[in-house]
Coordinates of C-alpha atoms in Angstrom, one line a residue:
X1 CA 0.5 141.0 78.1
X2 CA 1.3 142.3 74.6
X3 CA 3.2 145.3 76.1
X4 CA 5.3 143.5 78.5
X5 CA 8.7 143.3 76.0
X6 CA 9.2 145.7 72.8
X7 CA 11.1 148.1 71.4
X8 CA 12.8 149.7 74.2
X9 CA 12.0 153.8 74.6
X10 CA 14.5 156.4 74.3
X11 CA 15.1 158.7 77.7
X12 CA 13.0 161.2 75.9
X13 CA 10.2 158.7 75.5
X14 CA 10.3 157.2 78.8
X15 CA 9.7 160.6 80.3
X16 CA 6.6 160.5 77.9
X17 CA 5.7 157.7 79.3
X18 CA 5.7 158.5 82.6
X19 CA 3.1 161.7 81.9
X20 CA 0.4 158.9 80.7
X21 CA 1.0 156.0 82.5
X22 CA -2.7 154.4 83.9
X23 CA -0.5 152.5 86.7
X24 CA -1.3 153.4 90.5
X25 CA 2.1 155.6 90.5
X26 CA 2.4 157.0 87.0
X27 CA 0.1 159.6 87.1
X28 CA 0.5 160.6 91.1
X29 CA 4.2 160.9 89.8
X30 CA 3.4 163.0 86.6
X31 CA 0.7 165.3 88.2
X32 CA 3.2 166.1 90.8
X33 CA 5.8 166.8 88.3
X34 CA 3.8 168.6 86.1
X35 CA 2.6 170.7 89.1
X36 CA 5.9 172.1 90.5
X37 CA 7.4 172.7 86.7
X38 CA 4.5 175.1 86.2
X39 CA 4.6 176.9 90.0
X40 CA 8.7 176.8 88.8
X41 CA 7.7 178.3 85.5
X42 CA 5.4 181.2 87.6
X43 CA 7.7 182.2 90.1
X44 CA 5.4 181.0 92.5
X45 CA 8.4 179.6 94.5
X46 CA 8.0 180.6 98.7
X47 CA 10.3 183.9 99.7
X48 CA 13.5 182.6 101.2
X49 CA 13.8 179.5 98.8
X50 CA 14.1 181.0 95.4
X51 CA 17.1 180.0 93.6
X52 CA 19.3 182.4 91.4
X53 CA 19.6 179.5 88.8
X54 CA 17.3 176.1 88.3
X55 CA 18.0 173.1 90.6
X56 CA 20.8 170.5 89.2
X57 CA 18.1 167.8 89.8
X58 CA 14.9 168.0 87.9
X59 CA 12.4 165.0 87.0
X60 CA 14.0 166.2 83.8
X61 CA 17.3 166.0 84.1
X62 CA 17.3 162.2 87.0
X63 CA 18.0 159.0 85.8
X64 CA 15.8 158.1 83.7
X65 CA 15.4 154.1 85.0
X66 CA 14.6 156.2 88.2
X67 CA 11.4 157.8 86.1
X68 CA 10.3 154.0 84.5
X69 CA 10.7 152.2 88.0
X70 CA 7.3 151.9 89.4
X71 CA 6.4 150.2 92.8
X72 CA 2.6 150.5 92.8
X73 CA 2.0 148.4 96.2
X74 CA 3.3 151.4 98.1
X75 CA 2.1 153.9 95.0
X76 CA -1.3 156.3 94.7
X77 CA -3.5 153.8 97.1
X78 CA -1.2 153.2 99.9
X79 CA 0.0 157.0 99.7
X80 CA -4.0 157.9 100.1
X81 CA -4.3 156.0 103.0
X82 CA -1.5 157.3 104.6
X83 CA -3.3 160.7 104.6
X84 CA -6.8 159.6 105.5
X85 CA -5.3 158.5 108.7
X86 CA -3.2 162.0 109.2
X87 CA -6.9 163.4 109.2
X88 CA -8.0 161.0 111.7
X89 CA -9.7 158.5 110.0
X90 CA -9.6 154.4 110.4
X91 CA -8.0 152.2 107.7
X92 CA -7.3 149.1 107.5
X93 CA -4.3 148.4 105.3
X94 CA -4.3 144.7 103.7
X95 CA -2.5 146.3 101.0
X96 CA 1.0 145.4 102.5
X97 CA 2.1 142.1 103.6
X98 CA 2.9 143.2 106.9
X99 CA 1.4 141.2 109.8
X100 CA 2.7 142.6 112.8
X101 CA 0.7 146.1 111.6
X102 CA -2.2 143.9 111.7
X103 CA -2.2 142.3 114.9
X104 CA 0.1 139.0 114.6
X105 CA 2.2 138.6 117.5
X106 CA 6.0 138.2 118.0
X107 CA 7.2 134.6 118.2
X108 CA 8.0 134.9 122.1
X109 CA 11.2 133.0 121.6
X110 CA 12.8 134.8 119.0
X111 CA 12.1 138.3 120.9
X112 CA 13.9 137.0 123.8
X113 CA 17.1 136.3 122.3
X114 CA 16.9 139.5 120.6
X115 CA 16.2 141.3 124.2
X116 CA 18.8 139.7 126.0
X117 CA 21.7 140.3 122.8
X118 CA 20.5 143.6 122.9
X119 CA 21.2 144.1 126.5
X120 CA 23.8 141.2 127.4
X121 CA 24.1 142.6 130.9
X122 CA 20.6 141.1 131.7
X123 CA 22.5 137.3 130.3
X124 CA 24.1 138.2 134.3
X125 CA 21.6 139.5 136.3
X126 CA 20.5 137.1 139.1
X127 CA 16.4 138.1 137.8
X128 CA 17.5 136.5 134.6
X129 CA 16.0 133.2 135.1
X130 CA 13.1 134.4 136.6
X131 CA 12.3 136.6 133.2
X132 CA 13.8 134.2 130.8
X133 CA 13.8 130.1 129.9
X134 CA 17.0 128.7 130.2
X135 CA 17.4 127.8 126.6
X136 CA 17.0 131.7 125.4
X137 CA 19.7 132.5 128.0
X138 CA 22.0 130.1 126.4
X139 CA 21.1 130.5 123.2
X140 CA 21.7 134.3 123.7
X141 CA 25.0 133.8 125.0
X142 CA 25.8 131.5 121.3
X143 CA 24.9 134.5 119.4
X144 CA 27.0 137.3 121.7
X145 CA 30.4 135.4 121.6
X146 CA 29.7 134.9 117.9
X147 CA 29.2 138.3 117.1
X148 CA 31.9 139.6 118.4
X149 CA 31.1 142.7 119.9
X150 CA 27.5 142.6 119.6
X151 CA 24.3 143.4 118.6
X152 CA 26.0 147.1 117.4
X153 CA 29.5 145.6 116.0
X154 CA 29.9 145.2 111.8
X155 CA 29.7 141.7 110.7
X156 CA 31.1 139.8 107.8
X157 CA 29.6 141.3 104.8
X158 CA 28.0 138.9 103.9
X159 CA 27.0 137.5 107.2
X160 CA 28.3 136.3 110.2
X161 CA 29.5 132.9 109.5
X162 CA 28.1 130.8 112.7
X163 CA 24.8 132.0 111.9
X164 CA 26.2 131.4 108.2
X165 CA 26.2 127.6 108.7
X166 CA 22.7 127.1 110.8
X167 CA 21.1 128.0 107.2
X168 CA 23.3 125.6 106.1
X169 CA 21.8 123.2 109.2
X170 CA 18.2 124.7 108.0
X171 CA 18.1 123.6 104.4
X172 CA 19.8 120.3 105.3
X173 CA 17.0 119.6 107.4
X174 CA 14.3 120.7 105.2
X175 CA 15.6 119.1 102.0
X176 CA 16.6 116.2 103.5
X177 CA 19.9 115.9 103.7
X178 CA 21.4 117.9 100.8
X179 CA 23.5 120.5 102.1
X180 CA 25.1 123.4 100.9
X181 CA 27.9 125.1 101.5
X182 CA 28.3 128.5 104.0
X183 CA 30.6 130.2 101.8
X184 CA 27.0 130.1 99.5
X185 CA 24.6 131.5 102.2
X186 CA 24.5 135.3 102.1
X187 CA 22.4 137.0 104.6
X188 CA 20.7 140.3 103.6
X189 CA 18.5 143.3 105.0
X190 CA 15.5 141.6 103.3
X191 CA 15.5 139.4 100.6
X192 CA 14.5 142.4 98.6
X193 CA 17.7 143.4 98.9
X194 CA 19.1 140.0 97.6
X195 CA 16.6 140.2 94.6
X196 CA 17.6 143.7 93.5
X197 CA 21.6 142.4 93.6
X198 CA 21.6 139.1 91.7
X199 CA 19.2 141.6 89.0
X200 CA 22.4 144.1 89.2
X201 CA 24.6 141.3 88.7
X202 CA 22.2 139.7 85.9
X203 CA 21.8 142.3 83.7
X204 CA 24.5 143.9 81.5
X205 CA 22.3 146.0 79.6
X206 CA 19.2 147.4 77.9
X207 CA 19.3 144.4 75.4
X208 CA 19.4 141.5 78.4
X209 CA 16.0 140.7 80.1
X210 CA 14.4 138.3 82.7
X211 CA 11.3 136.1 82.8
X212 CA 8.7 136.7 85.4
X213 CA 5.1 135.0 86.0
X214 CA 2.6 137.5 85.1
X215 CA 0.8 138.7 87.7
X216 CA 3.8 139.5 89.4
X217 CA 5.5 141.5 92.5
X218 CA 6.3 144.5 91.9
X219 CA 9.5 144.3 93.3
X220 CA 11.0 142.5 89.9
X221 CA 9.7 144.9 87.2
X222 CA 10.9 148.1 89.4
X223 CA 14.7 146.0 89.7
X224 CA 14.7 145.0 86.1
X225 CA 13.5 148.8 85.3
X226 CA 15.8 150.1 87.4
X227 CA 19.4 148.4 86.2
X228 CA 18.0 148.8 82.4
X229 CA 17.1 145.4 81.6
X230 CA 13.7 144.4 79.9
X231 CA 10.9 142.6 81.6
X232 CA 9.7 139.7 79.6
X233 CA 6.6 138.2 81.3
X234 CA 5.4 134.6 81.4
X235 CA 1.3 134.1 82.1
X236 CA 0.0 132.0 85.1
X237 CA -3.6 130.6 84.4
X238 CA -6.0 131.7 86.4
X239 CA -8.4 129.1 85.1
X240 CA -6.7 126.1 86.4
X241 CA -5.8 128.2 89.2
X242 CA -3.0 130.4 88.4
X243 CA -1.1 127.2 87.2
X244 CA 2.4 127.3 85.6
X245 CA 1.9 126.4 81.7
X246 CA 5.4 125.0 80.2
X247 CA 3.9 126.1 77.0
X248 CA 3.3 129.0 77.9
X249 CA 6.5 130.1 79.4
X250 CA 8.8 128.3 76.1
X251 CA 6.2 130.7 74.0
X252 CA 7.0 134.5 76.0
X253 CA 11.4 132.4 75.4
X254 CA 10.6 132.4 72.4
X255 CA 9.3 135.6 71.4
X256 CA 11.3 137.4 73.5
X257 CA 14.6 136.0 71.8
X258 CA 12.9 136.7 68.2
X259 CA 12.8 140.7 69.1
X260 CA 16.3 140.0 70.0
X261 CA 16.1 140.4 73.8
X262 CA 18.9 138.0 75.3
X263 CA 16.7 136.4 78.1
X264 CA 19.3 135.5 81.1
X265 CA 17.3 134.5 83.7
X266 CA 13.5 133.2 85.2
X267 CA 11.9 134.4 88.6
X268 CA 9.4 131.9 90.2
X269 CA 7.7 132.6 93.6
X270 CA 6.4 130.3 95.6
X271 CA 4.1 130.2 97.0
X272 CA 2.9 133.0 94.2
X273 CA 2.6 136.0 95.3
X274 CA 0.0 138.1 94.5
X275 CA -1.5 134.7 93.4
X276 CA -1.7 132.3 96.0
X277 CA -0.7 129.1 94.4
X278 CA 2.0 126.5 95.5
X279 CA 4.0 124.7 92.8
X280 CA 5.0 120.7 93.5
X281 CA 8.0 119.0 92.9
X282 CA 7.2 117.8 89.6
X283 CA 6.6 121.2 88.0
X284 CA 9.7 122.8 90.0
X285 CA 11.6 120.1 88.2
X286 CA 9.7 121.0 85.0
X287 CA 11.5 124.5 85.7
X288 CA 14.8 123.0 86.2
X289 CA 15.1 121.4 83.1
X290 CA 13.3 124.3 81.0
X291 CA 16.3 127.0 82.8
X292 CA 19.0 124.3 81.7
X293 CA 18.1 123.8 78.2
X294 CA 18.0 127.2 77.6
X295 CA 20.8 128.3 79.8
X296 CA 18.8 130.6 82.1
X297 CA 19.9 131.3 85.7
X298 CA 17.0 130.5 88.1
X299 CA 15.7 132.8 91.1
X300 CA 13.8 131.1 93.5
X301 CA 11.2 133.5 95.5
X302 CA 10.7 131.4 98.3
X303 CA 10.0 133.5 101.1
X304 CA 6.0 132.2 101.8
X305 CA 7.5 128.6 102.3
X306 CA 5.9 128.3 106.1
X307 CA 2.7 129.7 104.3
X308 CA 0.8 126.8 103.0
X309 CA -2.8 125.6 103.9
X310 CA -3.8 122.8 101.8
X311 CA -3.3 120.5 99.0
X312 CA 0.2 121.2 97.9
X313 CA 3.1 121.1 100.3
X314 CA 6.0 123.4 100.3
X315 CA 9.1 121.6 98.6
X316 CA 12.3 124.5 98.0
X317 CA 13.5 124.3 94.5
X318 CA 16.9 123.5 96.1
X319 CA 15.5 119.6 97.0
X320 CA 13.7 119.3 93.5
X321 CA 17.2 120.1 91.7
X322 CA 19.7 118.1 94.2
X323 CA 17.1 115.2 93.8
X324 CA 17.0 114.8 89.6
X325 CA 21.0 114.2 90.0
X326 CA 23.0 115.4 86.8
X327 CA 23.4 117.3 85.2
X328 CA 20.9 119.7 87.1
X329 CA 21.9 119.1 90.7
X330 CA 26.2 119.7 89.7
X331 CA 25.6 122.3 86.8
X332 CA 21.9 124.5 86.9
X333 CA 22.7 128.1 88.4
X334 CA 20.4 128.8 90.9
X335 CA 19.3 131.3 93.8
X336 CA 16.5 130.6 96.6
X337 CA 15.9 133.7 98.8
X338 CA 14.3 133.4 102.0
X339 CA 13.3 135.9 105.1
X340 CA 12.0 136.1 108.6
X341 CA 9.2 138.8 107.4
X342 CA 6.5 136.3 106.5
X343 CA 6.1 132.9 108.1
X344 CA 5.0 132.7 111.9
X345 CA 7.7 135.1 112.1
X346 CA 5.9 137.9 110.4
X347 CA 9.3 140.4 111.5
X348 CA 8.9 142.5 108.2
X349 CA 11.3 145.5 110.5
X350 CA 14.0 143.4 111.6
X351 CA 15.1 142.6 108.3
X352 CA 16.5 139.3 108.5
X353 CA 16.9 136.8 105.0
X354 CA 19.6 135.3 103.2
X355 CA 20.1 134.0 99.6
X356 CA 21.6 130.9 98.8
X357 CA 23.8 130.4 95.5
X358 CA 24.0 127.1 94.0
X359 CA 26.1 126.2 91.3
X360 CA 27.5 129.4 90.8
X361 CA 30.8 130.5 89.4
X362 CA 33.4 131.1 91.9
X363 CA 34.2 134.6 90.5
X364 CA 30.7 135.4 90.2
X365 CA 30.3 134.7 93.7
X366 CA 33.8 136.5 94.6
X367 CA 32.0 140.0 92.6
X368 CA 28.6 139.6 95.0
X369 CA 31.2 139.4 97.9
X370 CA 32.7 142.3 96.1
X371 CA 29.6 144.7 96.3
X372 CA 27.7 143.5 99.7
X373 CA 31.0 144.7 101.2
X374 CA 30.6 148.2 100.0
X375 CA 27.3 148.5 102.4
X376 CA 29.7 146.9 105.2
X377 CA 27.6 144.7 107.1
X378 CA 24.0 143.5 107.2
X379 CA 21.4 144.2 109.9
X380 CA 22.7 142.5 113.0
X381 CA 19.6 141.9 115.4
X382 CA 18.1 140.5 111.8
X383 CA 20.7 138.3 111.7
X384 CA 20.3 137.0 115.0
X385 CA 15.9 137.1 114.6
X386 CA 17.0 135.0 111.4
X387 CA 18.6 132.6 113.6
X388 CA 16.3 131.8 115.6
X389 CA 13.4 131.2 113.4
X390 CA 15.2 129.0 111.2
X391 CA 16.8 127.1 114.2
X392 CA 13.9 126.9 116.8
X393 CA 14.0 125.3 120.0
X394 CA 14.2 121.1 120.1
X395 CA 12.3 118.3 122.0
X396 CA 13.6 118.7 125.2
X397 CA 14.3 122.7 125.1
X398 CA 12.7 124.4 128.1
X399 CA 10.9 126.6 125.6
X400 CA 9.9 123.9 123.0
X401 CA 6.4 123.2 123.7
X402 CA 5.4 127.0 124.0
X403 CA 6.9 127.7 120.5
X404 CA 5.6 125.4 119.0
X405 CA 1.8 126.2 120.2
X406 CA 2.5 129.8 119.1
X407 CA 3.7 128.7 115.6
X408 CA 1.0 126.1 114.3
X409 CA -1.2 128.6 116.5
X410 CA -0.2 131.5 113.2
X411 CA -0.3 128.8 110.6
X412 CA -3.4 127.1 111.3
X413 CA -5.0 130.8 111.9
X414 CA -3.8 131.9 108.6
X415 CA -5.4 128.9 106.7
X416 CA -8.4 129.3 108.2
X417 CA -8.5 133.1 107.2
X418 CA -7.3 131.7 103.9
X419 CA -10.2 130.2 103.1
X420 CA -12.4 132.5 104.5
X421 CA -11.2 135.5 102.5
X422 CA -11.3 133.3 99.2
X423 CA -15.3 132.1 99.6
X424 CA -16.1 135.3 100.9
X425 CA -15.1 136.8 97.6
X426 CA -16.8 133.9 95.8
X427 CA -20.2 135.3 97.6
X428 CA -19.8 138.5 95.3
X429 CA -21.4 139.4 92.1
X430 CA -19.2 140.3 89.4
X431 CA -16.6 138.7 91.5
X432 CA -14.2 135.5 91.4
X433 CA -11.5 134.1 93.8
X434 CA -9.3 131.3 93.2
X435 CA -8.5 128.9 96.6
X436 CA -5.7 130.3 98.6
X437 CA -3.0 127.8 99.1
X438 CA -0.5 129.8 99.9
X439 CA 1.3 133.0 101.0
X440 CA -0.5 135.9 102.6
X441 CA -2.9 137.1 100.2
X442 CA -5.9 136.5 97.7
X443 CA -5.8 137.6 94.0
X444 CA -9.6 138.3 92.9
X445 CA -10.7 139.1 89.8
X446 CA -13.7 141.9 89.6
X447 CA -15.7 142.3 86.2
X448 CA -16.0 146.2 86.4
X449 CA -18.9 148.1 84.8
X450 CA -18.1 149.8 81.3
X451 CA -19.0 153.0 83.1
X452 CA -16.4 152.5 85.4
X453 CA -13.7 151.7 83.0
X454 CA -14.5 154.9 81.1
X455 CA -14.4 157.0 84.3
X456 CA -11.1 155.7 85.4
X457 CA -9.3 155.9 81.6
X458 CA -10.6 159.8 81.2
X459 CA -8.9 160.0 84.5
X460 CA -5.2 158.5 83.3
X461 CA -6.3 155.7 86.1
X462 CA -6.3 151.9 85.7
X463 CA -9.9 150.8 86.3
X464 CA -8.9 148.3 89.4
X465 CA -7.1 151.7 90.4
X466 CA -10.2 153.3 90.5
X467 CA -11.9 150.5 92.4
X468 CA -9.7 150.3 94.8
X469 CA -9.4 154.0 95.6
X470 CA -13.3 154.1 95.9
X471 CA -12.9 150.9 98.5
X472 CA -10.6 152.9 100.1
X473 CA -12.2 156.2 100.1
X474 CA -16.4 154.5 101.2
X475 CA -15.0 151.6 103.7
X476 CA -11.4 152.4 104.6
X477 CA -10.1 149.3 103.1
X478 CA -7.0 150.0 101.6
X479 CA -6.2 147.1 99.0
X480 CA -3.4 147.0 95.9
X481 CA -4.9 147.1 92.3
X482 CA -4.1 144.3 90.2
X483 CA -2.5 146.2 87.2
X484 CA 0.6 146.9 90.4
X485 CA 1.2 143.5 89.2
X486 CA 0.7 143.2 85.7
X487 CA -2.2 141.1 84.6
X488 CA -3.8 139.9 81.3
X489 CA -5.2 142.3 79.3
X490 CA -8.6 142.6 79.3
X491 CA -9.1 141.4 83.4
X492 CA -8.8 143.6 86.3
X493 CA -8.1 142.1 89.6
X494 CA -6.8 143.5 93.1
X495 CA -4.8 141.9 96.0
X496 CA -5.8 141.7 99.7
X497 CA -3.9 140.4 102.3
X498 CA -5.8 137.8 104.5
X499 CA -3.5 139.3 107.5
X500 CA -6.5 141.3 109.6
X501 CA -6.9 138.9 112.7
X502 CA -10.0 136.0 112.7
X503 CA -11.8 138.5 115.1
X504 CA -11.8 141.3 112.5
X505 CA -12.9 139.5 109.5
X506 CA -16.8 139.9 110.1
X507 CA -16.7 143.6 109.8
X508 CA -13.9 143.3 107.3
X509 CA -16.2 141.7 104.8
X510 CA -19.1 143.3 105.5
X511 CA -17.5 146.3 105.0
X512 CA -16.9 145.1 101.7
X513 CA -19.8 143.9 100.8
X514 CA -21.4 147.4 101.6
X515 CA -18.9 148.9 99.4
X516 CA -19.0 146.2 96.6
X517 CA -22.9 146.5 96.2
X518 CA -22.9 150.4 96.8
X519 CA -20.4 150.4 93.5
X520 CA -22.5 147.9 91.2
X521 CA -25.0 150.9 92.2
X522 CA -23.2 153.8 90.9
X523 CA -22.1 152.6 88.3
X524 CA -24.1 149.6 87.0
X525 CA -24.1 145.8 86.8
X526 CA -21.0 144.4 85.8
X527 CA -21.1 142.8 82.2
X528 CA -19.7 139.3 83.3
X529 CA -21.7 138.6 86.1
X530 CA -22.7 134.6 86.5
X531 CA -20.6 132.4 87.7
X532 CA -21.1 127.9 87.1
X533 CA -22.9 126.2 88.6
X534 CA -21.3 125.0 92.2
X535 CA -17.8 126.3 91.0
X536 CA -15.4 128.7 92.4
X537 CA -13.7 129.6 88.9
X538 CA -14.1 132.5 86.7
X539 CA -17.7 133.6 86.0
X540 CA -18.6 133.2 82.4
X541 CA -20.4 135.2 80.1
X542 CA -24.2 135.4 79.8
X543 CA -23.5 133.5 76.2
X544 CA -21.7 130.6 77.7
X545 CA -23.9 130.3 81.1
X546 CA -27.0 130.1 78.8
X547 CA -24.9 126.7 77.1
X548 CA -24.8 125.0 80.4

């Protein structure tokens, strides 16, 4: 978008800003504000609270990268939601990749190791093997004499290191061999919590920046806006299904340097997320060589890996680089970050992901060390949960075949909801879906009457914003609007999870449906409403249908 990179404001301005911002959070934030400076302003404070002189803290006097962060997945939708169900009503929330919340079951497995670290006394108990396969008992055991005190004792800061090297066992067997180094592998409370550190590390100032696809997760324009940097985005195409366009990216490079924005590093994700798509190996190596030539660090979003259903496969970024040899494999800077909170594990509340560094300065690496130790330790029982999804039971384990059934048992449910989410959407007037071939959600696009649009803007809303708070409010659906995520300018899209179980999605999309048609209604037929003939692309305008 033409907004993404540009002058940068001034603390005043940003607090501007914030007053008229059209995102999901800007103006819940600013209405807020504006409301308790005037009841300030009256006196209408409660008796017993007054203050004899104004509070230290104000939305005037904060950090003001605290004002420009936005997260809009949990912003004026999600925070809706949260009340319709205080007051009793039913929603369904696939506005948050969070599939335990909507139904998916534990890996059995993985919750038994975590039961029996948890309470080693029951590793003892002559009922154990009654309750509990052998290999979880064992395995259990691994993980308690590693620990060293526990499931409550403070690890390394940067991870225990036995559970350290079974990543390092993990990527050597997906990648095929390359390994990497433990004293590389740093595990994390999330890998949100990995992003938001190598940003902290990354950026020096207001004048550095980072590349990140557009649409994007929220979670890298709220880090960038939070440590000062400046968000330079790179488009997907949505027409050749949110493909990656070298062009494309060398053009936002170049445009961003020309304003004088020293561009240090590029975010991928993949599989995308909000989009779907899966990138193969010849367009991750496409990446490798772009970051080298220009000397950009790469981050590697990889946390959907175990979430593909179709044409492309899942290859890490890791693989691509060891396998083009130098310079790339021995010189490109680059971080993958992984977690236990997608995938068949779906365990978004244990909090269990690492990052791995690769090719990294020593003293860099020395300076993370530096500042994971300040929080102590990581999450222990996320630790362990890591563990054991990336190091499931073998051929021959007593628990082997039942794991197994319950993991391609997710998967193969998830693919089919995949697809069933994306034609659904397809079926829609006004409405287009790209295939899902990855991650957890679908990205479509909704042409939105002009009436619409007007209503939301004299609002201060985003017009997906406005859609989606009237899908909420009519069916109780609550879904994320696309400008959370940034988006081209002119398109308005939203982002649904594909997470509600396969016995839900009937009255899922019929619920939409209802709402869908019950909008074109109120507010008219949307101006972009034919699609081609037998595609699944982007509908086209009456002028360019009529050419067909």
């Amino acid at each position: 978008p033409a907004a993404v990179f540009g002058p940068r404001p001034s603390p005043r301005h940003r607090s501007a800003r914030l007053h008229v911002a059209d995102g999901p959070a800007g103006g819940q934030v600013a209405s807020m504000a504006a409301r308790a400076n005037a009841a300030a302003a009256a006196g209408n404070v409660p008796i017993g609270k007054r203050a004899q002189r104004g509070k230290v803290l104000t939305t005037d006097s904060i950090s003001p990268r605290v004002l420009e962060c936005q997260y809009g997945v949990r912003g004026e939708i999600f925070q809706r939601a949260q009340e319709l169900v205080r007051e009793g009503r039913e929603v369904t929330f696939t506005s948050v990749g969070n599939p335990h919340q909507l139904g998916q079951q534990p890996l059995t497995f993985l919750r038994q190791v975590i039961a029996l670290c948890a309470s080693p006394f029951l590793m003892d108990d002559p009922r154990a093997a009654d309750l509990f396969p052998a290999d979880a008992i064992a395995r259990a055991r691994h993980y308690h004499q590693a620990l060293k005190g526990g499931l409550g004792a403070y690890q390394d800061s940067k991870g225990n290191g036995v559970i350290c090297e079974e990543v390092c066992d993990f990527i050597e067997r997906r990648d095929g061999g390359f390994r990497p180094s433990s004293s590389d592998i740093f595990l994390t409370n999330g890998a949100s919590d990995g992003v938001k550190l190598l940003l902290q590390t990354i950026i020096r100032d207001e004048n550095d920046g980072v590349l990140v696809p557009i649409p994007q997760y929220p979670l890298y324009s709220a880090g960038v806006a939070l440590y000062g940097g400046r968000l330079v985005g790179y488009e997907l195409d949505e027409k050749a299904g949110w493909a990656l366009s070298m062009k494309g990216l060398q053009r936002a490079l170049g445009d961003a340097r020309q304003a004088g924005i020293n561009v240090r590093a590029i975010v991928f994700i993949n599989p995308g997320n909000p989009t779907g798509q899966c990138l193969d190996i010849e367009q991750l190596q496409g990446l490798v060589r772009f970051a080298h030539a220009n000397r950009l660090v790469l981050m590697a979003d990889e946390v959907y890996q175990e979430n593909v259903y179709g044409r492309v496969p899942f290859v890490s970024c890791y693989k691509a680089m060891c396998s083009m040899g130098a310079p790339y494999a021995d010189g490109q800077e680059l971080v993958s970050f992984h977690s236990i909170s997608k995938g068949a594990a779906g365990e978004c509340g244990l909090r269990g992901a690492y990052f791995h560094l690769a090719n990294f300065d020593a003293g860099v690496r020395a300076n993370l060390y530096k500042i994971v130790s300040i929080s102590l330790s990581p999450c222990v029982p996320g630790m362990v949960a890591l563990a054991c999804y990336i190091n499931p039971p073998r051929p021959g384990d007593e628990s082997y075949a039942a794991h197994q059934q319950e993991r391609t048992g997710i998967i193969n449910s998830l693919k089919q909801r995949a697809r069933r989410m994306s034609e659904f959407f397809n079926t829609l007037p006004g409405v287009s879906c790209q295939l899902v071939d990855g991650s957890m959600y679908a990205f479509p696009r909704v042409f939105l009457p002009q009436l619409a649009i007007e209503e939301a803007r004299s609002q201060g809303k985003a017009p997906d914003a406005l859609y989606c708070l009237r899908l909420l409010e009519h069916a109780g659906i609550a879904a994320t609007p696309g400008s959370s995520f940034e988006q081209e300018d002119g398109t308005y899209h939203f982002r649904t999870t594909i997470l509600p179980p396969e016995d839900m999605i009937d009255g899922l999309v019929e619920r939409f449906r209802a709402f869908h048609m019950h909008f074109t209604r109120a507010y008219g037929e949307p101006e972009v409403p034919i699609r081609p003939p037998g595609g699944t692309g982007v509908p086209l305008t009456p002028l360019a249908a009529a050419k067909l």
